[in-house]
Amino acid sequence: MRMILNEKIKAAEVQLTGLNGEDLGIVGREEALDMARNLKADLVCTSLFSSPPPCKLVAKGKAKQEAAKEKQDERRAAQPPKLKEIRLTPHIEDHDYETKRRQAEKLLASGDAVQFVVKIQGKEGQKAKELLEQMLKELAEVGRKETGIQLSGKQAAVRVNPL
């Protein structure tokens, strides 16, 4: 949506809303622009599809800031979540485990999915499964598992999506 500001508004009169959302009624374009200048604000047209067009007074520069933020949010929502892999071992030290958990929390909070992979050899399957279950329990408030824990010959894996 393009934003129409101040002098670019061509309508003879506008339906004006004040800085605090109060309805100021139908006002001539010049009078509305004068009010905007006096209040050090921008006059922003919110829709061109009605007559007179609804306009509002917004603090100087704030309208452009809001539009840029809206555009950025749209772009972010359009991107699919990325999948990040975090590798662990069944015999992980507590400190390393905490580091991996914090890393996963950060990724999930930023909207990316996380795949935990535990490399296993021999009879470490049960230990790997317990490690992943503990990780899932600790990340319950930021993410939810998409798949069950999959145990295959050389690894155990689970995928966690952000909430």
Coordinates of C-alpha atoms in Angstrom, one line a residue:
M1 CA 0.0 0.0 0.0
R2 CA 1.4 3.4 -1.0
M3 CA 1.2 6.1 1.6
I4 CA 0.0 9.6 0.6
L5 CA 1.4 12.4 2.8
N6 CA 0.8 16.1 3.3
E7 CA 0.8 18.1 0.1
K8 CA 0.4 15.0 -2.1
I9 CA -3.2 14.7 -0.8
K10 CA -5.3 16.4 -3.6
A11 CA -8.9 16.1 -2.2
A12 CA -10.6 19.5 -1.5
E13 CA -11.7 18.3 1.9
V14 CA -10.8 15.4 4.2
Q15 CA -12.4 13.4 7.1
L16 CA -9.8 14.3 9.8
T17 CA -8.7 12.3 12.8
G18 CA -6.4 14.0 15.4
L19 CA -3.1 12.9 16.9
N20 CA -4.9 11.0 19.8
G21 CA -7.5 9.4 17.6
E22 CA -10.2 12.1 18.2
D23 CA -12.6 12.7 15.3
L24 CA -12.2 16.3 14.0
G25 CA -14.9 15.9 11.3
I26 CA -14.7 17.1 7.7
V27 CA -12.1 19.8 7.2
G28 CA -10.8 21.6 4.2
R29 CA -7.4 20.3 2.8
E30 CA -5.5 23.6 3.5
E31 CA -6.9 23.8 7.1
A32 CA -5.8 20.2 7.7
L33 CA -2.3 20.9 6.4
D34 CA -2.1 24.0 8.6
M35 CA -3.1 21.9 11.6
A36 CA -0.4 19.4 10.7
R37 CA 2.3 22.1 10.4
N38 CA 1.2 23.7 13.7
L39 CA 1.3 20.4 15.6
K40 CA 4.6 19.4 13.8
A41 CA 2.9 16.3 12.4
D42 CA 2.2 14.6 9.1
L43 CA -1.2 14.5 7.4
V44 CA -1.6 10.9 6.2
C45 CA -4.3 9.7 3.9
T46 CA -5.5 6.2 5.1
S47 CA -7.8 5.3 2.1
L48 CA -8.5 6.7 -1.3
F49 CA -11.7 4.8 -1.9
S50 CA -14.1 7.1 -0.1
S51 CA -15.1 10.7 -0.4
P52 CA -14.0 12.7 1.5
P53 CA -10.9 10.6 2.0
P54 CA -10.1 9.7 5.7
C55 CA -6.9 11.3 6.9
K56 CA -5.1 11.3 10.2
L57 CA -2.5 13.4 11.9
V58 CA 0.6 11.4 12.8
A59 CA 3.7 12.5 14.6
K60 CA 6.4 13.7 12.2
G61 CA 8.3 10.8 10.6
K62 CA 6.3 8.1 12.5
A63 CA 4.1 7.3 9.5
K64 CA 7.1 6.4 7.3
Q65 CA 8.6 4.4 10.2
E66 CA 5.4 2.4 10.6
A67 CA 5.1 1.7 6.9
A68 CA 8.7 0.5 6.8
K69 CA 8.1 -1.8 9.7
E70 CA 4.9 -3.2 8.2
K71 CA 6.7 -3.9 4.9
Q72 CA 9.5 -5.7 6.8
D73 CA 7.0 -7.8 8.7
E74 CA 5.3 -8.8 5.5
R75 CA 8.6 -9.8 4.0
R76 CA 9.5 -11.8 7.1
A77 CA 6.1 -13.6 7.0
A78 CA 6.5 -14.5 3.4
Q79 CA 9.7 -16.4 4.0
P80 CA 9.4 -20.0 5.0
P81 CA 11.1 -20.9 8.3
K82 CA 14.7 -22.1 7.9
L83 CA 15.8 -25.5 9.2
K84 CA 18.9 -25.3 11.3
E85 CA 20.7 -28.5 12.4
I86 CA 22.2 -28.9 15.9
R87 CA 24.4 -31.9 16.4
L88 CA 24.9 -33.6 19.7
T89 CA 26.6 -36.7 21.1
P90 CA 25.2 -39.1 23.7
H91 CA 28.1 -38.3 26.1
I92 CA 27.7 -34.5 26.1
E93 CA 29.0 -32.5 29.0
D94 CA 26.5 -30.4 31.0
H95 CA 28.0 -27.1 29.9
D96 CA 28.0 -28.1 26.2
Y97 CA 24.4 -29.3 26.6
E98 CA 23.4 -25.9 28.0
T99 CA 25.1 -24.0 25.2
K100 CA 23.3 -26.1 22.6
R101 CA 20.0 -25.6 24.4
R102 CA 20.4 -21.8 24.5
Q103 CA 21.4 -21.8 20.8
A104 CA 18.2 -23.8 20.0
E105 CA 16.1 -21.4 22.1
K106 CA 17.5 -18.4 20.2
L107 CA 16.8 -20.1 16.8
L108 CA 13.3 -21.1 17.8
A109 CA 12.5 -17.6 19.2
S110 CA 13.7 -16.0 15.9
G111 CA 11.2 -18.3 14.0
D112 CA 13.5 -21.0 12.6
A113 CA 12.9 -24.7 12.9
V114 CA 15.6 -26.8 14.6
Q115 CA 16.7 -30.4 13.8
F116 CA 18.6 -32.2 16.6
V117 CA 20.8 -35.0 15.4
V118 CA 22.6 -37.3 17.9
K119 CA 25.4 -39.5 16.3
I120 CA 25.3 -42.9 17.9
Q121 CA 27.5 -46.0 17.9
G122 CA 26.7 -49.4 19.2
K123 CA 24.3 -49.5 22.1
E124 CA 24.0 -45.7 22.7
G125 CA 20.5 -45.5 21.1
Q126 CA 18.6 -45.4 24.4
K127 CA 20.9 -42.7 25.9
A128 CA 20.5 -40.6 22.7
K129 CA 16.7 -40.9 22.9
E130 CA 16.7 -39.8 26.6
L131 CA 18.9 -36.8 25.7
L132 CA 16.5 -35.7 22.9
E133 CA 13.5 -36.2 25.2
Q134 CA 15.2 -34.0 27.9
M135 CA 15.9 -31.3 25.3
L136 CA 12.3 -31.4 24.0
K137 CA 11.0 -31.0 27.6
E138 CA 13.3 -28.0 28.2
L139 CA 12.3 -26.3 24.9
A140 CA 8.5 -26.8 25.4
E141 CA 7.8 -23.1 25.9
V142 CA 9.5 -22.0 22.7
G143 CA 9.0 -25.0 20.3
R144 CA 7.0 -28.1 19.7
K145 CA 8.2 -31.3 18.1
E146 CA 7.1 -31.8 14.5
T147 CA 8.2 -35.4 14.2
G148 CA 8.7 -38.1 16.8
I149 CA 12.3 -39.1 17.8
Q150 CA 13.5 -41.2 14.9
L151 CA 16.2 -43.8 15.7
S152 CA 18.1 -45.1 12.7
G153 CA 21.3 -47.1 12.7
K154 CA 23.8 -44.3 13.1
Q155 CA 21.8 -41.4 14.5
A156 CA 18.7 -40.3 16.4
A157 CA 16.9 -37.2 15.2
V158 CA 14.0 -35.0 16.0
R159 CA 12.6 -31.8 14.4
V160 CA 11.3 -28.9 16.5
N161 CA 9.2 -26.1 15.1
P162 CA 8.8 -22.6 16.7
L163 CA 5.5 -22.0 18.5

